[in-house]
Every structure is written in structure tokens, then in C-alpha cells.
Short mmCIF file of C-alpha atoms and ligand atoms in Angstrom, two decimals:
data_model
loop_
_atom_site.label_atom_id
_atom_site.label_comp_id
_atom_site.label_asym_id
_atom_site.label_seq_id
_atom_site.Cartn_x
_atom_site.Cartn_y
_atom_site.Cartn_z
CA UNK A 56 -5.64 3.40 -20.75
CA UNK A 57 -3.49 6.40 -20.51
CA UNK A 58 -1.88 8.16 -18.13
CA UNK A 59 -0.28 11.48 -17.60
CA UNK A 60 2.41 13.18 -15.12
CA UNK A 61 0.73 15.46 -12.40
CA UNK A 62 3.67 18.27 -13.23
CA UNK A 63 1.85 18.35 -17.08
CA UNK A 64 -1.13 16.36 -18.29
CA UNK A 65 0.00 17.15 -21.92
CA UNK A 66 2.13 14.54 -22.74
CA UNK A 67 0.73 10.64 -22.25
CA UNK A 68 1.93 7.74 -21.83
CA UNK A 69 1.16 3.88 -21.71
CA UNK A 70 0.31 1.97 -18.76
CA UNK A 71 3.36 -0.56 -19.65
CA UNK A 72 5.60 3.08 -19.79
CA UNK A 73 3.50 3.85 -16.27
CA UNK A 74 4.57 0.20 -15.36
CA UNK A 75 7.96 -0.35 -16.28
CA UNK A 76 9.44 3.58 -15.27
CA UNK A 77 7.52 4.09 -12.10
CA UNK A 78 8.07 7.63 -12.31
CA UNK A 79 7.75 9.94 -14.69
CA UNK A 80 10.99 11.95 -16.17
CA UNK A 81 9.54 14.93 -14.46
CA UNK A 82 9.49 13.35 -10.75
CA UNK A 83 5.48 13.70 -10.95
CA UNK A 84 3.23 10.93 -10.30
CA UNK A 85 1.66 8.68 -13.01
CA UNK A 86 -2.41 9.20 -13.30
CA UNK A 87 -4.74 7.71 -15.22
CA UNK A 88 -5.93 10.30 -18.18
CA UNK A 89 -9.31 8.80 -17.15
CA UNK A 90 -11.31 7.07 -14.65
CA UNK A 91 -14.48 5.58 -15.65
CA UNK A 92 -17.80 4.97 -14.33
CA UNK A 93 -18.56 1.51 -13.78
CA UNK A 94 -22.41 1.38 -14.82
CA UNK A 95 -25.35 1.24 -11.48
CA UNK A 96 -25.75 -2.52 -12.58
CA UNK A 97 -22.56 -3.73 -11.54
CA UNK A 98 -22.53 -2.52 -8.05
CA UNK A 99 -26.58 -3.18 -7.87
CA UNK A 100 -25.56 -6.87 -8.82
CA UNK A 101 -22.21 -6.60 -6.84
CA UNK A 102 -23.83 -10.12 -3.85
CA UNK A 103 -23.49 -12.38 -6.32
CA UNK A 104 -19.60 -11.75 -7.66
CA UNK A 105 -16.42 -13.18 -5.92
CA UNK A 106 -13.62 -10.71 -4.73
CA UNK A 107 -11.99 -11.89 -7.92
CA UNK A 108 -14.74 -11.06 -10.27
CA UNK A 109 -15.22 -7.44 -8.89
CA UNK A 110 -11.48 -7.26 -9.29
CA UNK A 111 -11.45 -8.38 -12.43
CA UNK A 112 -14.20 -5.71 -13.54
CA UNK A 113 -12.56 -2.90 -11.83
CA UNK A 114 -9.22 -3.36 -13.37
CA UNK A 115 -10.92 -3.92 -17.05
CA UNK A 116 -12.95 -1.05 -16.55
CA UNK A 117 -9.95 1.29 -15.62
CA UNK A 118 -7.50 -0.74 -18.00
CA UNK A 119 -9.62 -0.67 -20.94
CA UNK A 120 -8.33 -2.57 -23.40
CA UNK A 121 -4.55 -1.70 -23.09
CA UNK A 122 -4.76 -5.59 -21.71
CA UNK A 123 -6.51 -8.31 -23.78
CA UNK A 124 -9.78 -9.46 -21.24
CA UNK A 125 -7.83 -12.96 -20.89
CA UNK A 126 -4.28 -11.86 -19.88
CA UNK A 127 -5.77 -9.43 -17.75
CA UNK A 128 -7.90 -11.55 -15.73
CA UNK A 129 -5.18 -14.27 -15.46
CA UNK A 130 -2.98 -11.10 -13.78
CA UNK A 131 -6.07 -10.61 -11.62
CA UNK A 132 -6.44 -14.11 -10.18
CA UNK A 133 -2.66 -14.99 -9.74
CA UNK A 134 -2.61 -11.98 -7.63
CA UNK A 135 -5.94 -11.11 -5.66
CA UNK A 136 -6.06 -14.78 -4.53
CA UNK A 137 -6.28 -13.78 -0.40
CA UNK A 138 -9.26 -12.69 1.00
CA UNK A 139 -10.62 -9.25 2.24
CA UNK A 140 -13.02 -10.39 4.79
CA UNK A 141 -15.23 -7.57 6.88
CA UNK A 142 -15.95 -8.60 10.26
CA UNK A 143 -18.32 -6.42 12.48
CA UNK A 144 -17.80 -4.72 15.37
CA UNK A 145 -21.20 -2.83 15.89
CA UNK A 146 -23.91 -1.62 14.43
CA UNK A 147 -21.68 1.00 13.02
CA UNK A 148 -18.30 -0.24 13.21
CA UNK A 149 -16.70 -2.43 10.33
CA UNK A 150 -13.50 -3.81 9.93
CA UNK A 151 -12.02 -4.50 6.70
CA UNK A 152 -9.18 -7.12 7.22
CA UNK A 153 -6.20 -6.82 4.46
CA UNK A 154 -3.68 -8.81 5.95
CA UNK A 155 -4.59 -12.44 4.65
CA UNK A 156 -1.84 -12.02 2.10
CA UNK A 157 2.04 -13.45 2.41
CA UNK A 158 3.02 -10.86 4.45
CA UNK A 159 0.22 -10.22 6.52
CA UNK A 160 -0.23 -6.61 5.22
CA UNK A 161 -2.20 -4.82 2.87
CA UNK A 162 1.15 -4.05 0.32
CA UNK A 163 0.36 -7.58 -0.85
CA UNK A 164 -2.09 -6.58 -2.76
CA UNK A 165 -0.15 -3.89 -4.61
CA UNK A 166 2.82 -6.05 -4.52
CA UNK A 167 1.56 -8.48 -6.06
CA UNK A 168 -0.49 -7.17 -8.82
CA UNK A 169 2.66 -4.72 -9.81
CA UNK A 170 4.60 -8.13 -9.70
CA UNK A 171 2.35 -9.40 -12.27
CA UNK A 172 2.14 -6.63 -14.26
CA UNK A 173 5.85 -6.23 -14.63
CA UNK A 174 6.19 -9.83 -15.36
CA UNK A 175 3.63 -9.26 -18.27
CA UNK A 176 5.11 -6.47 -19.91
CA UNK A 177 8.60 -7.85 -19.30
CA UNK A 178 8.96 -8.82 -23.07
CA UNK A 179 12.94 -9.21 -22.89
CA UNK A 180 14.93 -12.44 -22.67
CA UNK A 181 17.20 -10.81 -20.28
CA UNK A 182 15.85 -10.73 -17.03
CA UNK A 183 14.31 -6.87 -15.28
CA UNK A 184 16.24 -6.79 -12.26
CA UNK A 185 14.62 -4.95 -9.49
CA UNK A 186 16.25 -2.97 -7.06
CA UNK A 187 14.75 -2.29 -3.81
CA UNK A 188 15.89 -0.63 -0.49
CA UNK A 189 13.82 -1.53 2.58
CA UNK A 190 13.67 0.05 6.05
CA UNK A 191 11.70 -3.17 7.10
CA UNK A 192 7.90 -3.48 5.93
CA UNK A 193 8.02 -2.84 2.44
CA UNK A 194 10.74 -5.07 1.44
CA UNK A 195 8.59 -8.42 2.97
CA UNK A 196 5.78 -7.67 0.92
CA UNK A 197 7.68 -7.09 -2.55
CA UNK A 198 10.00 -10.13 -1.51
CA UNK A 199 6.73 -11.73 -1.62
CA UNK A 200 4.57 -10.55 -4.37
CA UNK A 201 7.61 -10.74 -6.89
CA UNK A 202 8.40 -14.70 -5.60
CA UNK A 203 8.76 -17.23 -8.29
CA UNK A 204 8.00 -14.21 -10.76
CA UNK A 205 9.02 -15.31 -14.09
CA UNK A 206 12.02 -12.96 -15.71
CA UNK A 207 12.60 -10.91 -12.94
CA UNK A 208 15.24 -10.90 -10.22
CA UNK A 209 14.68 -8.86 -7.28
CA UNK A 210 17.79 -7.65 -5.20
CA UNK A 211 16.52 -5.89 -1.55
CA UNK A 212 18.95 -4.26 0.24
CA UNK A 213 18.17 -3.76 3.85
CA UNK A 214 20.51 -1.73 7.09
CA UNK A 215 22.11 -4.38 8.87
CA UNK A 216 20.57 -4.61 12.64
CA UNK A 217 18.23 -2.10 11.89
CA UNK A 218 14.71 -4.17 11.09
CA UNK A 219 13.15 -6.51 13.30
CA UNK A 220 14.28 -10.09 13.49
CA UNK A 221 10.91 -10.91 11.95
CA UNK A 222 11.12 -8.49 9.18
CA UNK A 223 14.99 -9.76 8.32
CA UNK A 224 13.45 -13.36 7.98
CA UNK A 225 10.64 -12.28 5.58
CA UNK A 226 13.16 -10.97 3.30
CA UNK A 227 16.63 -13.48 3.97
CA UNK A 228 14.21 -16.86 3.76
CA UNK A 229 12.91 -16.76 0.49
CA UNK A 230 15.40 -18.04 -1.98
CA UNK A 231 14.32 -18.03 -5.60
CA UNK A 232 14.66 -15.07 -7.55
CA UNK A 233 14.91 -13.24 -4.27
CA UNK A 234 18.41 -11.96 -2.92
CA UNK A 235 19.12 -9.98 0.15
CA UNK A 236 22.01 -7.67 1.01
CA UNK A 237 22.36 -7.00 4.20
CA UNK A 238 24.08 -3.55 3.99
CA UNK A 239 26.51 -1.72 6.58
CA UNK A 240 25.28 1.13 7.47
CA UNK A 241 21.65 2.98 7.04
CA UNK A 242 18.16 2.52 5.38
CA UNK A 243 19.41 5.84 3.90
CA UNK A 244 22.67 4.49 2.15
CA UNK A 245 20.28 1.43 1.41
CA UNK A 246 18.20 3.96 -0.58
CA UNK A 247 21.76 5.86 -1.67
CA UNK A 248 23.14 2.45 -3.60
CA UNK A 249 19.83 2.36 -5.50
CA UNK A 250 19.82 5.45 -6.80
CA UNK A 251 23.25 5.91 -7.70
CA UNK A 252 22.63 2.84 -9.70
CA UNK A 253 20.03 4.09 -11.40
CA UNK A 254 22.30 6.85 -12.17
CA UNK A 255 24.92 5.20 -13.14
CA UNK A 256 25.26 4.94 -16.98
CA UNK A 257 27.33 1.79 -17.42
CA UNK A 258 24.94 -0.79 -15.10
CA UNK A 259 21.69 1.06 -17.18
CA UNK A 260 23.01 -0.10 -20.50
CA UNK A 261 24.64 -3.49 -19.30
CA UNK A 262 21.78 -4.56 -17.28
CA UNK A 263 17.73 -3.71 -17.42
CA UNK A 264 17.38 -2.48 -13.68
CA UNK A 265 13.75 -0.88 -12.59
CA UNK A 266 12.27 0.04 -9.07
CA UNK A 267 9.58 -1.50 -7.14
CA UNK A 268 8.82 1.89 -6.64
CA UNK A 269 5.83 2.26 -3.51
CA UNK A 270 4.28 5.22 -6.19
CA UNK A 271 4.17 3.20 -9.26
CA UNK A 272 0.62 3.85 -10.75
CA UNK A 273 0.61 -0.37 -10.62
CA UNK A 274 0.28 -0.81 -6.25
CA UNK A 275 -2.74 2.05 -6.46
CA UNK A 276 -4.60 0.15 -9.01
CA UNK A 277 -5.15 -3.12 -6.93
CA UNK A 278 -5.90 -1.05 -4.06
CA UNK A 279 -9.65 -0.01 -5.16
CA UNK A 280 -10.66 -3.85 -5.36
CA UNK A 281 -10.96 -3.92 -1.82
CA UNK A 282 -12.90 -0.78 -1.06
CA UNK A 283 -15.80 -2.32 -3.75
CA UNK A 284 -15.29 -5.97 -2.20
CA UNK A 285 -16.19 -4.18 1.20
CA UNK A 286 -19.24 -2.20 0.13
CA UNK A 287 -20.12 -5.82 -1.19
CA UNK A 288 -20.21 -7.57 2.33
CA UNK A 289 -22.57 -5.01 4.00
CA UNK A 290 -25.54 -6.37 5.10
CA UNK A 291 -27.60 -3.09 5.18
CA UNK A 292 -26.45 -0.54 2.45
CA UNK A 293 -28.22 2.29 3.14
CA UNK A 294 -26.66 4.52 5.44
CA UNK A 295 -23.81 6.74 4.37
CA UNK A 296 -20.75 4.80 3.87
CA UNK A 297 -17.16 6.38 5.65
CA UNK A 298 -14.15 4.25 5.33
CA UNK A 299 -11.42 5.25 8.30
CA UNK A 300 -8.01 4.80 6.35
CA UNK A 301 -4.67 4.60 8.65
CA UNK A 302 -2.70 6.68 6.33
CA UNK A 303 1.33 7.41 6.01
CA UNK A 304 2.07 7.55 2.10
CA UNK A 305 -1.31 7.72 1.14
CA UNK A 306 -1.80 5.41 -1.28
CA UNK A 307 -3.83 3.37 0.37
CA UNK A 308 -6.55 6.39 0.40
CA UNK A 309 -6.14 7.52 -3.11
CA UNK A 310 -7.03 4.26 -4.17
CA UNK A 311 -10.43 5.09 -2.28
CA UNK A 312 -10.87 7.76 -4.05
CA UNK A 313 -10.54 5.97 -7.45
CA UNK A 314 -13.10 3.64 -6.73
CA UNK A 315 -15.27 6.26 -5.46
CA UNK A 316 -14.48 7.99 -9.33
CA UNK A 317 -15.57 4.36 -10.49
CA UNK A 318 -18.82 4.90 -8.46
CA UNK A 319 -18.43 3.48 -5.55
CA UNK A 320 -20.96 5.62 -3.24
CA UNK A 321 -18.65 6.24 -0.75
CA UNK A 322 -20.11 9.27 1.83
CA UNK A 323 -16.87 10.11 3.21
CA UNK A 324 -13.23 9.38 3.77
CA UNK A 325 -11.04 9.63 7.10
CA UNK A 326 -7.49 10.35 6.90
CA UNK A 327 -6.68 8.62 9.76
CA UNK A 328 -2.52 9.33 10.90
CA UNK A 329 -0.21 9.01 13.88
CA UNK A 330 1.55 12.10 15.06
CA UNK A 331 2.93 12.46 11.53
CA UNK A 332 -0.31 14.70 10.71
CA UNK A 333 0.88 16.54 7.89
CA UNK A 334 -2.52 15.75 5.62
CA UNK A 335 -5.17 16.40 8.70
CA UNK A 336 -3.54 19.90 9.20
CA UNK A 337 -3.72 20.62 5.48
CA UNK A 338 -7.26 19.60 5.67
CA UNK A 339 -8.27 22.07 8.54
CA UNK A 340 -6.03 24.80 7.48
CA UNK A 341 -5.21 24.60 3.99
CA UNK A 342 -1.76 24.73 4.40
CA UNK A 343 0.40 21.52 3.20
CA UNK A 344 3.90 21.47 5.42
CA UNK A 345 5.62 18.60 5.02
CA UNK A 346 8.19 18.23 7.83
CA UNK A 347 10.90 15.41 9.14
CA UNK A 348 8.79 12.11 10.26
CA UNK A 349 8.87 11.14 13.88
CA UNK A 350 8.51 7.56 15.19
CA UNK A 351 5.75 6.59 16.72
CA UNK A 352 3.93 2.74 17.39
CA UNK A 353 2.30 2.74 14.59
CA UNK A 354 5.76 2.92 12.33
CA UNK A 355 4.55 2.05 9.08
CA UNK A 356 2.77 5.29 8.94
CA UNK A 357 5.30 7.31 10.13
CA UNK A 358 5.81 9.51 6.93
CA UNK A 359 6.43 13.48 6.84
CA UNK A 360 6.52 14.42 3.21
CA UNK A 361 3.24 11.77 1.86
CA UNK A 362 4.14 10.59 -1.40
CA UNK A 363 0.79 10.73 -2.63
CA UNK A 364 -0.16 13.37 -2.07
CA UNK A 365 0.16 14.72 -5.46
CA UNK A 366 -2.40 12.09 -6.60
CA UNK A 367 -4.93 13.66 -4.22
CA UNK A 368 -4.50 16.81 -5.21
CA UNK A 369 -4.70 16.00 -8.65
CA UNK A 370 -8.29 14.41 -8.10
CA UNK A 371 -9.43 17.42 -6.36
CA UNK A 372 -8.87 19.94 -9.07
CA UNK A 373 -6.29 20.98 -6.44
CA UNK A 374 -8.50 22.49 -4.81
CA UNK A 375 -8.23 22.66 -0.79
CA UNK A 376 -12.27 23.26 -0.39
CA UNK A 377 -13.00 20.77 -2.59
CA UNK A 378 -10.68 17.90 -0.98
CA UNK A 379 -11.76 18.31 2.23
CA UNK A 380 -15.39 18.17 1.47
CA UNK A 381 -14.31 14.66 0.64
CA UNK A 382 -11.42 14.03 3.54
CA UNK A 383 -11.76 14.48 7.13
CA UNK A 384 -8.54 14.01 9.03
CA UNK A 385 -7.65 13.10 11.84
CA UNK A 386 -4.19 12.26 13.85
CA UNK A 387 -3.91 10.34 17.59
CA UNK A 388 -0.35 10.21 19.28
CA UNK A 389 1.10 6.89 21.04
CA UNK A 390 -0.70 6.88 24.02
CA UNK A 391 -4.14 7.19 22.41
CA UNK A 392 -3.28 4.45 19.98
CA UNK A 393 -2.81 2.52 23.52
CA UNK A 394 -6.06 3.74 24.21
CA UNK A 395 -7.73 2.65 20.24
CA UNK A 396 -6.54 -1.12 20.99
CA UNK A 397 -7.77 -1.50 24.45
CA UNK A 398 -11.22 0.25 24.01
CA UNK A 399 -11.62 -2.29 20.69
CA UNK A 400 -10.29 -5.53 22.63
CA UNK A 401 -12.56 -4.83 25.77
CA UNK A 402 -15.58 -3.81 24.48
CA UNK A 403 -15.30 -5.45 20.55
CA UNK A 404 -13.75 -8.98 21.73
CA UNK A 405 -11.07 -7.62 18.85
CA UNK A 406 -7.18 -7.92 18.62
CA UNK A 407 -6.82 -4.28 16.28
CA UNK A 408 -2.95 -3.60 15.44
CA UNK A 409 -1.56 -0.11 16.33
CA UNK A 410 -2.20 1.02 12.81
CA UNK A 411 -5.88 0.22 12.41
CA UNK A 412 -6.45 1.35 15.99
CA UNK A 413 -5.95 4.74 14.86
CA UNK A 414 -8.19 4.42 12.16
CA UNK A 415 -10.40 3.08 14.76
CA UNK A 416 -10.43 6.34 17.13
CA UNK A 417 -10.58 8.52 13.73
CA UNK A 418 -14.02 6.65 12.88
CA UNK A 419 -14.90 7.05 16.30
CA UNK A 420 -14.38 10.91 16.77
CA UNK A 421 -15.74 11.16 13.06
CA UNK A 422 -19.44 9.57 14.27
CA UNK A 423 -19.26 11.69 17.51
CA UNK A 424 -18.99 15.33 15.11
CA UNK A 425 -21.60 13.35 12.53
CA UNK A 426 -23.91 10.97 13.77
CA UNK A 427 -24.25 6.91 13.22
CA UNK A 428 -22.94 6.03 9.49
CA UNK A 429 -21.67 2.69 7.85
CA UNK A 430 -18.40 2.80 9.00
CA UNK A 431 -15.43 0.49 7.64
CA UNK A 432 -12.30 0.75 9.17
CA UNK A 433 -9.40 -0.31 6.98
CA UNK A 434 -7.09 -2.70 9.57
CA UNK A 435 -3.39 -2.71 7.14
CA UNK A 436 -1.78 -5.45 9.30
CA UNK A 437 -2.61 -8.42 11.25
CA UNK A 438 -1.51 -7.69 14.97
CA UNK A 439 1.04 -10.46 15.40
CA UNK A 440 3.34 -7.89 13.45
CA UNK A 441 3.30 -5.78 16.55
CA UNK A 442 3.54 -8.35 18.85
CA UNK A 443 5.10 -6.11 22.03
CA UNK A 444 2.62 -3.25 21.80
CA UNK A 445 -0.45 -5.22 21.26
CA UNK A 446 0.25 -7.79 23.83
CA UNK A 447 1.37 -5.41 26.52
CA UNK A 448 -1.87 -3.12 26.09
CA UNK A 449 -4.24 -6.69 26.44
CA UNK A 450 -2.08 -8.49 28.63
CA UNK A 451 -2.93 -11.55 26.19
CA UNK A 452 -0.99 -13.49 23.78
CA UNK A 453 -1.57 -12.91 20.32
CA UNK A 454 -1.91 -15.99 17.54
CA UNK A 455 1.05 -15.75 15.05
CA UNK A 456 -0.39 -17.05 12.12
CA UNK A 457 1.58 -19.96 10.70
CA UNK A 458 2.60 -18.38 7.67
CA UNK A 459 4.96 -15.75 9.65
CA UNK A 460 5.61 -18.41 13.08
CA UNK A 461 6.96 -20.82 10.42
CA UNK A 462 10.18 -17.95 9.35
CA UNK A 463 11.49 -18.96 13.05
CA UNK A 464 12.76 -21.99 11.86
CA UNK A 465 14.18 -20.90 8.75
CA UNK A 466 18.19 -19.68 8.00
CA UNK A 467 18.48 -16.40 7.10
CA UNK A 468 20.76 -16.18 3.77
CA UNK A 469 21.95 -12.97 3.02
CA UNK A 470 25.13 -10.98 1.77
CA UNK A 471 26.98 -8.47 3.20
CA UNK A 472 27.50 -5.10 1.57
CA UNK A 473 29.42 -2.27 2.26
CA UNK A 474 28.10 1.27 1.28
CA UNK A 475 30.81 1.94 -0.96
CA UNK A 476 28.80 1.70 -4.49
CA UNK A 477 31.99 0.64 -6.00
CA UNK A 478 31.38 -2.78 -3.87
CA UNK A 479 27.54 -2.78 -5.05
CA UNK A 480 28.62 -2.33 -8.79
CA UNK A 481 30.61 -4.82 -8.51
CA UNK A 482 28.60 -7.21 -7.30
CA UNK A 483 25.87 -6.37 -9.76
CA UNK A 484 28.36 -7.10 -12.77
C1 PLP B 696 2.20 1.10 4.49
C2 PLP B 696 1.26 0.96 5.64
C3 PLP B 696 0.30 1.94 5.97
C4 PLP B 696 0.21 3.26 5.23
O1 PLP B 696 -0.30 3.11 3.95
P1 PLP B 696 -0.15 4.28 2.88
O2 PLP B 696 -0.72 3.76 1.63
O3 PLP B 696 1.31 4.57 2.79
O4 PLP B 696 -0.90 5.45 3.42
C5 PLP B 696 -0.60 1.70 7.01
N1 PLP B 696 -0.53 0.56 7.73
C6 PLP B 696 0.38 -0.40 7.45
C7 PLP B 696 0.41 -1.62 8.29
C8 PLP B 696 1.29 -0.25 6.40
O5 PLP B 696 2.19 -1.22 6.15
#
């Protein structure tokens, strides 16, 4: 496998390059030179495979052999070891759950399988230290998917008092290779204190620092499994299939459109997003104006300037008419996501967070313009993560799954920073 930078597909590089940098020198986005077709057998044969198996033939087919088949399938099973199961709704209405992982959110899968990757390509004594800043959701899924991680540290510095009590416990609690700062000030300086070590000449030669960057080429890759392990569970394949994506940075939906490259016969995508609708606008006007985010329920999502992107573009020939051929958007504010988790708990029997809710109505007003379709809605988190909105709209507790009820009981370790880098040098030496 090789891969390129969107600003110039001239000059390639390796997927351990891809890996280990994140980002390209030019501040474009790694791609893959090529995506293969996965032969008509393999999805015509696709009942009879695990979700580790289709995985595992995804990645080698996209891979190649830039991975011996052994290591790589060992990377596959230590990290897509959580289910993706699809429960039904209706007729028409799928939902694809993603939040069986650690962290109850569908970064575990990228997490994880960048975790893995980095661990395999990590061929130093020294250990990689990774630096992370976290305005809440991110940060509990890397904690995660880089635990117990063999030669890497990971260091996640989060704003003091500014992520949910919840959150703060899925990234003090861990111990391990995993070390908090809990920093004074803003997820901004958070983000500052990375960068300016990156930046900073005397830590880069001292120390092997790298980014658990949420556009390395290494979280999209994992990301296609689960559109194929979908397609897999349907009972009745033949009507056109639409997955309904709740999208913010978009990566979640480019790695759709990969496996739809690797043949997946996907009809149509939704771009599903919150009031931050910079995509859906670009899709009905053809303009792309990225502008300040604004907070809404549905907060992971809540992205102005998508990071991705890029990456779509770049696999529609950048092209406006030919992207949204492929991508219908749509955007709901706050009071229609209300509206999303209601209509699916009263007439589905189904808890939906605020995220997948959206993707929910998108699906919804998608059928209305185009008729019945297979529809899978992709639901990113389970809805104990949202635990005031969801249970004020039902009027119904919500189960807290054990894995996140259990962080209640644990003591939150952590160590204060300032925002002075001086202070963070310091304490990186
Ligand atoms: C990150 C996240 C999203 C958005 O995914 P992108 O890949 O950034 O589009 C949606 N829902 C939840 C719960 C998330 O954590």
C-alpha cells in the first residue's frame, strides 16, 4: 500500500510513514494511492464470515502486502474484538450499533486499530510517546484503545472543569501507560501545549513524541469493517442500500465511501449533521464555507471546518456534481433532535442517543423525497453517554452499561498543569 498527500499525489509514501506522522509535511491528508475491488465472491459469500474475518479481508485487501497476512490479522483481532450488531426498527429502518467498544463509541474502533498499528511499527526500544489534547470524547476512546499498548506512553491533556465528570473518569482511571494532565485553562491551550511541543526542537530529538491524530489515515481504515459487517446482517439484500451517517469530522463517512470503492453496493449516503451544516449546504449549493462551530445536543458533531473533508473531495475527482450524486445531506437543530429520540422511543421501543437521532430524521426525510430503501442508520454512541437529554425527552431511566457505571467508584488520578509550556517541558524531561 501507498499513499499520497491530497495537496500533491506525486510524492508517496508508506503506510508505516502514513502511520507514524499522521499528517503529511504539507498539512494534506494521507490517501491511499489505491483502493481495490474486493472480488463479487467475497461479498456473495459474506453469511458465513465473522465480523473479524470480513475485517480481516478488508484490511488485507486495502493493505496489500505492506503487512505480512499473520501480523496483520493478529492487529485485526486484538482490535475489532466488540461487536457491530444491527437491530431493526422497520421494514426500512436499521440500526447499526457501534458503541459495544470500551468507550461506548464508535472511535474505538479507530482507536484501537491505530493503537495497534503504531504499536507494530513502533520498532524503537525507546518508547513513542503520544501526545493528545482532549475536549472530552476523544481522549476516552484513545485512553482506551492505546491501554496496555506495548512501547507506547500516552500523555492526554484535558481543561480542568471543562468535560463531564464521566468523561474525566474515562481518562483519570486508567493507570498503565495512560497519564492525565488536568490542565488550567482551555481545550484550546490543551491543544496549544501539544503543538508547541511538536515544535519544539529540543523534546523532538530527546524524546520520540507522535499524535493520536483524529485524521491519521490509521482511524479511517477500521472504519469500513463495519459498513461491510452491516450489509452482512441484512436479511433481504435487494433493495437499494442508504446508510444515514451522523457526521461532524467526517471520517466516519469517508470510510463509507472506501468500502463502497471496495464494492460494497452501497445506493446512497446521508450526511446526516446538527446545526453545524457546513457539508449539507455544500451539497445543495456547491459552495464549501466553513465557519466557527456552535454547540448543540448532539456535541460530538459539533464541528465547523470538517477535517475530512479533503478526503471526500479527493474521492470525488473534486467534483461538486459528482459528490453529491453520492451524498445527500441533511442538518436538524436541537429541538428536532428532541423530536428524532422521541418519535424512535415511542413508536420503535428504541433508546437512540442525540447523535444517531439525527441520522435517524436524515433517513427519514431521505425515504420521504425517495421512496422505501434498505436503510441503516449508523447510532456512534450508546445513550447512557447523554444521560440528561435522553432521559428528559422519554421520561425513563436509561441502563448504564457496567463498563462506564463501574468509573463511579474509581479515583480519579491526574496532574495538574499550568499552560505555561515551560511547566509542560519540564515535566516531559
Ligand atoms: C466523533 C463522533 C461523531 C462524528 O464522527 P465524524 O467521523 O467526526 O464525522 C458522531 N457521533 C459521535 C458519538 C462521535 O463521538
Amino acid at each position: 500500500m501507498k499513499l499520497y498527500s491530497t495537496k500533491n499525489p506525486k510524492v508517496f509514501y508508506s503506510l508505516k510513514e502514513a502511520v507514524l506522522k499522521g499528517l503529511p509535511d504539507d498539512n494534506g491528508l494521507f490517501m491511499p494511492q489505491s483502493i481495490p475491488k474486493l472480488p463479487n465472491t467475497f461479498f456473495e459469500g459474506i453469511k458465513g464470515m465473522s465480523f473479524t474475518e470480513v475485517a480481516f479481508e478488508m484490511a488485507h485487501g486495502l493493505i496489500g502486502d505492506s503487512i505480512p497476512a499473520n501480523d496483520l490479522l493478529q492487529i485485526v483481532e486484538s482490535s475489532v474484538n466488540f461487536p457491530a450488531p444491527v437491530i431493526s426498527l422497520s421494514n426500512d429502518i436499521k440500526v447499526l450499533e457501534l458503541f459495544h467498544g470500551p468507550s461506548l463509541a464508535f472511535k474505538d474502533f479507530g482507536a484501537r486499530f491505530m493503537a495497534q498499528l503504531m504499536s507494530y511499527y513502533n520498532d524503537s526500544d525507546e518508547p513513542l510517546r503520544i501526545l493528545v489534547a482532549t475536549s472530552g470524547d476523544t481522549g476516552g476512546a484513545v485512553a482506551a484503545g492505546f491501554l496496555n499498548t506495548p512501547g507506547i506512553e500516552v500523555v492526554i491533556l484535558y481543561p480542568s472543569g471543562k468535560v463531564s465528570d464521566l468523561q474525566e473518569k474515562q481518562l483519570t482511571t486508567l493507570g498503565g501507560n495512560i497519564t492525565a494532565l488536568e490542565v488550567d485553562g482551555t481545550f484550546d491551550d490543551c491543544q496549544h501545549l501539544v503543538k508547541q511541543a511538536f515544535l519544539d526542537k529540543e523534546l523532538t530529538s530527546k524524546h520520540r513524541l507522535s499524535s493520536a491524530n483524529s485524521i491519521n489515515i490509521a482511524r479511517v481504515i477500521p472504519q469500513m469493517f463495519y459498513y461491510v459487517e452491516a450489509y452482512k446482517q441484512l436479511s433481504d439484500k435487494r433493495k437499494p442500500l442508504v446508510f444515514s451517517v451522523p457526521s461532524g469530522n467526517f471520517g466516519n463517512l469517508t470510510a463509507g465511501l472506501f468500502a463502497k470503492r471496495m464494492g460494497l453496493p452501497v445506493s446512497q449516503f446521508i450526511a446526516a449533521t446538527n446545526e453545524n451544516d457546513i457539508v449539507p449546504k455544500y451539497l445543495k449549493s456547491g459552495n464549501y464555507e466553513p465557519r466557527p462551530s456552535v454547540r448543540t445536543l448532539s456535541n460530538a458533531m459539533d464541528v465547523g471546518a470538517p477535517s475530512n473533508f479533503a478526503r471526500m473531495l479527493d474521492l470525488n475527482c473534486s467534483t461538486w456534481n459528482i459528490m453529491k450524486d453520492e451524498i445527500t445531506g441533511y442538518a436538524y437543530n436541537d429541538m428536532a433532535t428532541k423530536k428524532g429520540i422521541a418519535e424512535v422511543w415511542n413508536q420503535h421501543d428504541y433508546v437512540i442517543d442525540p447523535h444517531g437521532a439525527v441520522g435517524y430524521l436524515a433517513l427519514q426525510d431521505y425515504m420521504k423525497e425517495n421512496g422505501s430503501v434498505n436503510g441503516v442508520v449508523l447510532e456512534t454512541a450508546h445513550p447512557s453517554k447523554f444521560l440528561d437529554t435522553v432521559e428528559e425527552v422519554i421520561g425513563k431511566q436509561v441502563e448504564v452499561p457496567e463498563r462506564l457505571a463501574v468509573l463511579n467508584d474509581r479515583t480519579k488520578v491526574a496532574i495538574d498543569m499550568s499552560i505555561r509550556f515551560k511547566d509542560f517541558k519540564e515535566w516531559l524531561i
